[in-house]
Amino acid sequence: PVIKIDGITYGHLAPDTVGHAIRDFLELEKRHVVPRKAGVAAEKMKGLTEIRIGVGSCCVAGGSQKVRQELEDEVRRMGAAAVIKPVGCVGMCHQTPLVQIVAKDGEPVTYAKVHAENAAQIVRRHFRPKGLVRRMRSGISTAVEHLLTDETWEPVSRYALDVRDAPVCSFLGKQMRIASEWCGSMDPLEIDEYMSNDGFKALRQVLGEAKPLKAIETITLSGLRGRGGAGFPTGRKWKTVREAAGEPKYIICNGDEGDPGAFMDRMLLESFPYRVLEGMIIAAYAIGANEGYLYIRAEYPLALQRIRKAISLMEERVFLGDNICGSGFSLRLKIVEGAGAFVAGEETALLAAIEGRRSTPRFRPPYPAESGLWEKPTNINNVETYAMVPWIMRHGAEAFAALGTVTSKGTKVFSLAGKVARGGLIEVPMGITVRQIVEEIGGGTADGKKFKAVQIGGPSGGCIPAGLCDTPVDYEALEASGCIMGSGGMVVLDESDCMVDIARYFMTFTQRESCGKCTHCRIGTKRMLEILQRLCEGRGEKGDIERLEHLAHTTRAGSLCGLGKTAPNPVLSTIRHFRE
């Protein structure tokens, strides 16, 4: 039998040993070595060294939970004046699991790719075992002295990262955190810690001014564009919803991130749930909505778990529910789990899913801003867009607009994946070039092979060849090169990748995910896939490339929603840049 008390696990218990476990826990609590959990006031942890361990999906997949358990066990055994602090995404997915020792005084020490068997050594390296002096005086110091030699710590030092090292500086140096502010340093569910780092400051400011139109004006002047696809101006959308006839109005967060290689929304929901929700509440106040939904794909269980918990804690603190912060404004939020369909990310198909119908798109106009959920005015933004809002409100529209390019303001979060040396979750100012992202932040290709291209925007995007990688990250510039920004997936390809295979892969995905409503999308993607399949098998025929182009343009012109209209992009961009 096992019992767990405030994060401490006691196993192999019997009736006569339960009392020992409880007494042990009370002693640990007295010495402030109980692992930190959500809801523990930050003030109680002051003065203690923090041992931070990532608990995002990437970290968990790398084994961080086992590392965390070993760290907790060793801290308890040594009686170290430390607290185990779970933190959100650290961005450096290529180095997980990451452990960081943050003392009250002194530089943080970070360990990368830590295994469970390294945890005890790391703790011993930074803390003296309790009673060490007494044991040394009693004449049994030989083993202890051996533990403290430099030779003992040699295996651990291999995992130590120095933030001044060139690879780490290159990865972090060009990044700027807005949506992912405080990356890797905050407990995702510690609401007091979020508040101590300006959390809900923007919400209180907006509600205190009692001027919804001023909030809309701030977002409009900032130049924020939707981060989920084509980049529609956010302020213009909010204003349209507010001015639209019909009550009630609804607010929706689109968390149906289905692009292969994309994990931006998942990271933000898992690591910064309060920030996303704060931005959503501000948007709801601005447009006049008192009811909203978060549509999150069911394949993101950790994100769903943390958003549910965050909503519950915010309702307890009156940041959600009735009379938020005493302002008289009320908002109720509900979670709807997506059923796994890529097409449900299209906003009208998403609305159908929330209403309990099949996820198929409908004709526009009218647009959701005028007639959306249950034919009422509805604002739909994606996760990253809402995560930007609190920063903009705190720092002002001018600060956000000062970043980026003339038409693309602020920063953009990307998931850097594929054949890249340093993959992970990055946030960069708009206007940075694709080459800077791949070669400087990502460190180039993983195995030293020649860099060939980058696929941006997933199945809806296209590829940019190495020769055009000085293209800036800008909505219009990317579109001119044959792809779109999309939600922010960025997959690096090297010389061993076949571009025809890449086109076939994405066409396989979109053909399978098509809802089948439009003839052009249903049949056009099928015919394109058949031609690509023959080409990959060496059975290509004269005129195949021309037929692909004709089918692509026809499918794009005749499809109803964004899936069909953008499905040909990977094919057209690979033909354009790699026709030979």
XYZ file of C-alpha atoms in Angstrom:
580
model
C 0.000 0.000 0.000
C 1.063 3.557 -0.779
C 0.001 6.898 0.709
C 0.824 10.376 -0.559
C 0.915 13.453 1.671
C 1.362 16.828 -0.049
C 3.581 15.403 -2.773
C 5.594 13.000 -0.565
C 5.007 9.340 -1.390
C 5.403 6.569 1.222
C 5.337 3.013 -0.075
C 5.306 -0.570 1.289
C 3.237 0.523 4.266
C 1.726 -1.690 6.941
C -0.704 -0.749 9.751
C 2.120 -0.507 12.272
C 4.266 1.793 10.077
C 1.671 4.420 9.165
C 2.518 6.424 12.281
C 6.207 6.513 11.305
C 5.296 7.909 7.864
C 3.148 10.674 9.349
C 5.804 11.639 11.895
C 8.442 11.688 9.138
C 6.264 13.991 7.033
C 5.670 16.385 9.936
C 9.417 16.540 10.576
C 10.116 17.290 6.905
C 7.450 19.979 6.882
C 9.010 21.556 9.961
C 12.351 21.723 8.101
C 10.668 23.136 4.949
C 11.753 20.279 2.685
C 8.270 19.211 1.577
C 8.096 19.300 -2.250
C 6.270 22.350 -3.461
C 2.761 21.831 -4.813
C 0.174 24.054 -6.443
C -1.500 26.304 -3.907
C 1.455 26.610 -1.499
C 2.064 30.290 -0.814
C 5.296 31.543 -2.350
C 6.184 33.360 0.891
C 6.706 30.048 2.686
C 9.429 29.114 0.198
C 11.539 32.254 0.540
C 15.152 31.616 1.450
C 15.084 28.007 0.231
C 17.074 26.838 -2.762
C 14.786 25.917 -5.637
C 15.437 22.720 -7.572
C 13.462 23.277 -10.756
C 12.319 20.399 -12.937
C 10.290 20.754 -16.140
C 6.821 19.191 -16.151
C 5.685 19.996 -19.692
C 4.804 17.155 -22.050
C 8.250 17.184 -23.693
C 9.968 16.991 -20.299
C 7.634 14.244 -19.063
C 8.230 12.266 -22.254
C 11.965 12.572 -21.591
C 11.598 11.077 -18.111
C 11.336 14.156 -15.878
C 8.787 12.554 -13.541
C 11.263 9.824 -12.559
C 13.973 12.441 -12.103
C 11.625 14.504 -9.950
C 10.844 11.535 -7.709
C 14.554 10.807 -7.202
C 15.255 14.470 -6.425
C 12.454 14.508 -3.844
C 13.725 11.295 -2.249
C 17.302 12.589 -1.999
C 16.258 15.995 -0.627
C 14.227 14.194 2.021
C 17.061 11.804 2.914
C 19.604 14.626 3.266
C 17.276 17.079 4.962
C 18.420 19.704 2.475
C 17.001 23.226 2.761
C 15.507 22.991 -0.710
C 12.172 22.804 -2.439
C 11.425 20.785 -5.561
C 9.676 23.191 -7.903
C 7.843 21.931 -11.010
C 8.085 24.483 -13.835
C 6.525 24.819 -17.264
C 8.145 24.390 -20.661
C 11.817 25.357 -20.712
C 11.919 25.693 -24.488
C 15.088 23.632 -24.941
C 13.325 20.391 -25.841
C 16.586 19.002 -27.257
C 18.089 19.075 -23.724
C 15.274 17.596 -21.631
C 14.970 16.570 -18.869
C 16.449 19.782 -17.453
C 17.186 20.374 -13.767
C 18.097 23.833 -12.506
C 19.473 24.674 -9.061
C 18.499 28.241 -8.120
C 19.962 29.384 -4.803
C 18.929 32.616 -3.114
C 22.431 33.958 -3.766
C 24.583 32.927 -6.693
C 24.206 31.982 -10.336
C 21.698 29.274 -11.295
C 23.246 25.950 -12.294
C 21.502 23.977 -15.020
C 21.869 20.271 -15.835
C 20.698 18.874 -19.167
C 19.552 15.400 -20.255
C 19.430 14.268 -16.636
C 18.617 10.631 -15.919
C 16.992 9.424 -12.718
C 20.270 7.843 -11.593
C 21.978 11.284 -11.750
C 19.487 13.007 -9.453
C 21.039 12.005 -6.138
C 24.518 13.094 -7.276
C 23.191 16.501 -8.324
C 21.563 17.080 -4.931
C 24.699 15.978 -3.045
C 26.816 18.283 -5.147
C 24.907 21.333 -3.895
C 23.999 20.355 -0.298
C 25.943 18.937 2.649
C 24.320 15.831 4.120
C 22.619 16.534 7.454
C 24.854 15.491 10.343
C 27.975 15.295 8.169
C 30.243 16.924 10.790
C 28.956 14.648 13.563
C 29.566 11.538 11.454
C 33.065 12.686 10.499
C 33.962 13.278 14.182
C 32.733 9.796 15.067
C 35.404 8.282 12.832
C 33.252 7.088 9.919
C 34.219 9.862 7.556
C 36.048 7.896 4.838
C 32.974 7.125 2.757
C 31.606 10.641 3.206
C 34.898 12.277 2.220
C 34.945 10.099 -0.897
C 31.455 11.319 -1.792
C 32.682 14.905 -1.740
C 35.732 14.531 -4.017
C 35.832 16.109 -7.454
C 36.200 12.633 -8.942
C 32.771 11.660 -7.603
C 31.150 14.596 -9.382
C 32.846 13.993 -12.720
C 29.903 12.024 -14.212
C 27.416 14.720 -13.196
C 29.429 17.621 -14.599
C 29.023 16.201 -18.077
C 25.373 17.277 -17.891
C 26.013 20.817 -16.641
C 25.019 23.654 -18.973
C 26.559 27.100 -18.810
C 24.190 29.820 -20.008
C 27.283 31.612 -21.331
C 28.209 28.706 -23.613
C 27.941 29.520 -27.329
C 25.203 26.933 -28.136
C 23.004 28.064 -25.242
C 23.604 31.760 -26.021
C 22.767 31.145 -29.675
C 19.550 29.334 -28.788
C 18.376 31.937 -26.292
C 20.081 35.100 -27.550
C 17.745 36.096 -30.372
C 14.569 35.104 -28.560
C 12.156 37.479 -26.864
C 9.473 36.218 -24.488
C 5.981 37.704 -24.549
C 3.512 34.831 -24.874
C 6.055 32.595 -23.107
C 7.205 35.181 -20.547
C 8.910 33.633 -17.471
C 9.583 30.510 -19.512
C 10.963 27.669 -17.387
C 10.816 29.522 -14.061
C 7.183 29.374 -12.877
C 5.050 26.564 -11.532
C 2.220 26.329 -14.111
C -0.513 26.097 -11.457
C 0.945 28.282 -8.692
C -1.501 31.180 -8.846
C 0.293 33.218 -6.151
C 3.536 33.037 -8.086
C 1.741 34.108 -11.259
C 0.307 37.095 -9.394
C 3.732 38.014 -8.002
C 5.003 38.223 -11.600
C 2.393 40.769 -12.784
C -0.277 38.124 -13.237
C -3.835 39.563 -13.507
C -2.380 43.071 -13.383
C -3.631 43.709 -16.920
C -7.055 42.266 -16.071
C -7.446 44.500 -13.016
C -6.288 47.489 -15.052
C -8.815 46.877 -17.853
C -11.715 46.155 -15.493
C -10.814 49.149 -13.317
C -10.948 51.541 -16.246
C -14.394 50.182 -17.201
C -13.786 51.125 -20.834
C -14.147 48.091 -23.129
C -13.597 50.225 -26.233
C -10.236 51.395 -24.872
C -9.101 47.764 -24.608
C -10.091 47.211 -28.231
C -8.256 50.383 -29.251
C -5.083 49.227 -27.457
C -5.110 45.877 -29.248
C -5.799 47.613 -32.577
C -2.930 50.088 -32.143
C -0.557 47.283 -31.111
C -0.950 45.667 -34.538
C -1.593 42.224 -33.043
C -2.731 39.765 -35.712
C -4.244 36.349 -35.134
C -1.506 33.802 -34.492
C -3.486 30.792 -35.703
C -3.399 31.111 -39.484
C -3.782 33.943 -41.994
C -3.131 36.724 -39.470
C -6.397 38.664 -39.364
C -6.105 41.881 -37.270
C -7.251 41.009 -33.755
C -8.538 44.457 -32.808
C -10.698 44.651 -35.923
C -12.256 41.284 -35.108
C -12.996 42.304 -31.499
C -14.618 45.549 -32.677
C -16.783 43.699 -35.209
C -18.071 41.326 -32.528
C -18.823 44.144 -30.096
C -20.742 46.140 -32.698
C -22.632 43.140 -34.119
C -26.350 42.913 -33.373
C -27.504 40.022 -31.224
C -27.196 38.775 -27.660
C -25.615 36.918 -25.974
C -22.115 37.209 -27.387
C -19.591 34.384 -27.023
C -15.816 34.130 -26.605
C -13.955 31.022 -27.830
C -10.336 29.862 -27.542
C -9.257 27.648 -30.444
C -6.867 25.057 -28.977
C -7.330 22.484 -31.743
C -3.694 22.386 -32.829
C -3.470 19.573 -35.365
C -0.505 20.397 -37.618
C 2.191 17.694 -37.749
C 5.262 19.016 -35.935
C 3.392 21.823 -34.137
C 3.191 22.054 -30.335
C 3.013 25.795 -29.575
C -0.542 25.866 -28.242
C 0.012 22.718 -26.216
C 3.025 24.280 -24.502
C 1.215 27.522 -23.737
C -1.827 25.728 -22.296
C 0.345 23.425 -20.181
C 2.858 26.003 -18.975
C 0.931 29.305 -18.907
C -2.742 28.470 -18.302
C -3.383 31.651 -16.276
C -1.906 33.891 -18.982
C -4.117 32.384 -21.695
C -7.190 32.674 -19.478
C -6.356 36.247 -18.455
C -6.126 37.271 -22.111
C -9.405 35.516 -22.823
C -11.193 37.332 -19.979
C -9.906 40.709 -21.208
C -11.173 39.880 -24.704
C -14.556 38.797 -23.324
C -14.886 42.076 -21.412
C -13.923 44.066 -24.498
C -16.528 42.435 -26.768
C -19.262 42.128 -24.124
C -19.348 38.332 -23.709
C -20.360 36.619 -20.472
C -19.990 33.038 -21.652
C -17.125 31.270 -23.393
C -15.549 27.978 -24.417
C -12.063 26.559 -24.720
C -11.968 24.005 -27.535
C -8.891 21.874 -26.803
C -7.929 18.730 -28.656
C -8.487 15.585 -26.594
C -4.959 14.406 -27.472
C -3.625 17.043 -25.042
C -4.555 15.458 -21.676
C -1.990 17.425 -19.656
C -3.166 20.731 -21.127
C -6.782 19.829 -20.364
C -5.888 18.857 -16.795
C -4.062 22.118 -16.085
C -6.651 24.371 -17.714
C -9.400 22.711 -15.654
C -7.398 23.218 -12.471
C -6.528 26.806 -13.380
C -10.181 27.659 -14.030
C -11.129 26.171 -10.662
C -8.454 28.152 -8.786
C -9.377 31.359 -10.610
C -13.025 30.911 -9.678
C -11.966 30.524 -6.026
C -10.040 33.826 -6.231
C -12.886 35.540 -8.155
C -10.843 36.058 -11.316
C -13.580 34.070 -13.075
C -17.285 33.629 -12.457
C -19.577 36.303 -11.061
C -18.471 39.869 -10.337
C -14.816 39.391 -11.351
C -12.521 41.452 -9.103
C -15.582 43.328 -7.850
C -16.061 44.975 -11.251
C -19.601 43.782 -11.907
C -18.398 41.885 -14.991
C -19.051 38.120 -15.038
C -17.722 35.343 -17.261
C -18.302 31.601 -17.259
C -15.884 29.380 -19.197
C -16.403 25.760 -20.232
C -14.024 23.250 -21.819
C -14.959 21.241 -24.900
C -12.616 18.404 -25.878
C -11.899 18.115 -29.593
C -12.513 14.811 -31.326
C -9.216 14.738 -33.209
C -10.319 16.091 -36.583
C -7.861 18.506 -38.220
C -10.737 20.254 -40.001
C -12.229 21.179 -36.606
C -9.533 23.839 -36.361
C -11.407 25.761 -39.055
C -13.539 28.189 -37.088
C -16.977 27.328 -38.507
C -16.260 23.586 -38.170
C -15.155 24.262 -34.579
C -18.447 26.020 -33.880
C -20.351 23.005 -35.225
C -18.407 20.724 -32.860
C -19.211 22.890 -29.819
C -22.880 22.844 -30.814
C -22.759 19.047 -30.846
C -22.802 18.626 -34.614
C -20.343 17.065 -37.044
C -17.227 19.206 -37.613
C -17.897 20.456 -41.128
C -17.381 24.033 -42.305
C -20.121 26.278 -43.605
C -20.269 29.105 -46.123
C -18.997 32.525 -45.128
C -20.291 35.234 -44.942
C -21.782 35.620 -42.454
C -18.567 35.351 -40.474
C -18.574 34.106 -36.857
C -17.956 37.656 -35.643
C -21.478 38.467 -36.830
C -23.194 35.058 -36.660
C -21.213 32.359 -34.916
C -22.066 30.033 -32.049
C -25.825 29.391 -32.116
C -25.976 32.210 -34.709
C -24.810 34.799 -32.185
C -21.782 37.141 -32.507
C -18.692 35.125 -31.540
C -15.020 35.984 -31.140
C -12.586 33.165 -31.941
C -8.847 33.535 -31.375
C -6.204 30.881 -30.923
C -4.223 30.177 -27.746
C -1.150 32.224 -28.639
C -3.204 35.299 -29.565
C -4.857 35.390 -26.125
C -1.476 34.781 -24.442
C -0.145 37.996 -26.020
C -2.932 40.209 -24.647
C -1.854 40.643 -20.960
C 1.657 41.759 -21.982
C 0.262 44.297 -24.442
C -2.109 45.717 -21.814
C 0.669 45.999 -19.214
C 3.350 47.495 -21.481
C 1.178 49.446 -23.915
C 0.396 49.174 -27.615
C 3.500 51.141 -28.605
C 5.887 48.669 -26.944
C 4.403 45.751 -28.883
C 4.175 47.698 -32.154
C 7.854 48.660 -31.839
C 8.768 44.998 -32.396
C 8.635 43.278 -35.751
C 8.029 44.683 -39.234
C 5.710 47.275 -40.758
C 2.874 44.785 -41.270
C 3.750 42.059 -38.755
C 4.158 43.316 -35.186
C 5.404 41.689 -31.990
C 6.776 38.184 -31.612
C 5.849 34.739 -32.887
C 6.120 31.367 -31.149
C 7.448 28.503 -33.278
C 7.988 24.817 -32.687
C 11.371 24.113 -34.263
C 11.531 20.443 -35.241
C 12.837 18.056 -37.875
C 16.502 17.638 -38.887
C 17.753 20.424 -36.621
C 20.458 20.255 -33.966
C 18.641 22.280 -31.317
C 14.921 21.663 -31.602
C 12.432 23.166 -29.221
C 9.901 25.860 -28.499
C 11.114 29.330 -29.454
C 9.654 32.838 -29.458
C 11.276 35.371 -31.783
C 10.570 38.940 -32.939
C 8.765 39.187 -36.269
C 11.189 40.099 -39.045
C 13.911 37.656 -38.024
C 14.975 35.605 -41.034
C 14.309 31.917 -41.515
C 18.072 31.368 -41.805
C 18.710 32.974 -38.414
C 16.150 30.663 -36.831
C 17.511 27.496 -38.424
C 21.248 28.140 -38.342
C 21.770 30.396 -35.323
C 18.990 29.397 -32.920
C 18.626 25.820 -34.179
C 22.323 25.234 -34.763
C 21.824 24.010 -38.330
C 21.104 20.430 -39.302
C 21.585 17.721 -36.713
C 24.061 15.421 -38.471
C 26.113 17.934 -40.376
C 24.264 17.263 -43.610
C 23.515 20.051 -46.035
C 20.517 22.201 -45.153
C 17.846 21.831 -47.852
C 14.568 23.523 -46.903
C 12.115 24.433 -44.154
C 8.452 23.464 -44.149
C 6.497 26.283 -42.476
C 2.813 26.204 -41.566
C 2.340 22.435 -41.746
C -0.193 20.969 -44.207
C -1.525 24.462 -44.897
C 1.914 25.946 -45.485
C 4.742 25.365 -47.888
C 8.473 24.950 -48.111
C 11.196 27.563 -48.301
C 14.427 26.307 -49.916
C 17.833 27.071 -48.413
C 18.427 29.613 -51.177
C 15.490 31.729 -49.973
C 16.100 31.385 -46.248
C 16.918 35.051 -45.856
C 13.155 35.587 -46.151
C 11.936 37.426 -43.033
C 9.285 35.928 -40.764
C 6.496 38.218 -41.892
C 2.981 37.310 -43.029
C 3.290 38.955 -46.427
C 6.896 37.902 -47.077
C 6.161 34.249 -46.346
C 3.057 34.327 -48.539
C 5.102 35.799 -51.384
C 7.529 32.884 -51.102
C 4.710 30.356 -51.527
C 3.778 29.440 -47.968
C 1.932 30.902 -44.984
C 2.812 31.526 -41.357
C 0.057 29.209 -40.149
C 0.084 28.434 -36.466
C 3.886 28.263 -36.325
C 5.143 24.757 -37.074
C 8.646 24.826 -38.571
C 10.142 21.530 -39.797
C 13.773 21.572 -40.968
C 14.770 19.303 -43.879
C 18.263 18.255 -44.975
C 19.767 16.877 -48.179
C 18.611 13.329 -47.355
C 14.936 14.371 -47.509
C 13.090 13.900 -50.796
C 10.806 16.844 -51.539
C 8.383 14.619 -53.468
C 8.080 12.434 -50.360
C 7.449 15.549 -48.274
C 4.688 16.711 -50.626
C 3.154 13.219 -50.560
C 3.288 13.107 -46.740
C 1.343 16.349 -46.296
C -1.102 15.462 -49.074
C -1.732 12.113 -47.360
C -2.533 14.011 -44.186
C -4.896 16.569 -45.739
C -6.624 13.988 -47.950
C -7.342 11.859 -44.886
C -8.463 14.838 -42.817
C -10.779 16.321 -45.459
C -14.375 16.266 -44.220
C -15.522 15.386 -47.754
C -18.130 18.123 -48.002
C -16.561 19.824 -51.033
C -16.148 17.815 -54.235
C -13.003 19.717 -55.200
C -11.317 19.000 -51.866
C -12.542 15.420 -51.551
C -11.609 14.328 -55.086
C -8.874 16.837 -55.900
C -6.692 15.855 -52.949
C -7.269 12.175 -53.785
C -6.126 12.601 -57.391
C -3.087 14.657 -56.367
C -2.129 11.979 -53.861
C -2.395 9.263 -56.519
C -0.001 11.153 -58.820
C 2.459 11.809 -55.981
C 2.325 8.142 -55.018
C 3.215 7.091 -58.574
C 6.065 9.609 -58.719
C 7.513 8.305 -55.431
C 7.349 4.737 -56.769
C 9.221 5.663 -59.962
C 6.142 5.339 -62.168
C 5.791 8.978 -63.123
C 4.384 9.916 -66.518
C 4.927 12.835 -68.837
C 2.557 15.621 -67.883
C 2.198 14.561 -64.214
C 3.676 17.784 -62.863
C 1.382 19.873 -65.038
C -1.619 17.798 -63.924
C -0.617 18.339 -60.291
C -0.522 22.090 -60.829
C -3.924 22.077 -62.550
C -5.506 19.973 -59.783
C -3.917 22.155 -57.100
C -5.298 25.408 -58.524
C -8.728 23.852 -59.116
C -8.885 22.428 -55.584
C -7.836 25.755 -54.101
C -10.446 27.688 -56.103
C -13.364 25.331 -55.475
C -12.974 24.452 -51.804
C -15.141 25.963 -49.104
C -12.813 26.172 -46.100
C -9.178 26.806 -45.327
C -8.262 23.099 -45.347
C -9.099 22.647 -49.019
C -7.879 26.094 -50.047
C -4.443 25.541 -48.491
C -4.038 21.770 -48.987
C -2.278 22.315 -52.355
C 0.329 24.668 -50.825
C 2.971 21.994 -50.016
C 2.610 20.591 -53.543
C 2.748 23.947 -55.322
C 5.686 25.230 -53.247
C 7.761 22.073 -53.780
C 7.066 22.195 -57.532
C 7.944 25.890 -57.558
C 11.270 25.487 -55.771
C 12.227 21.887 -56.638
C 10.669 21.302 -60.054
C 13.762 19.459 -61.262
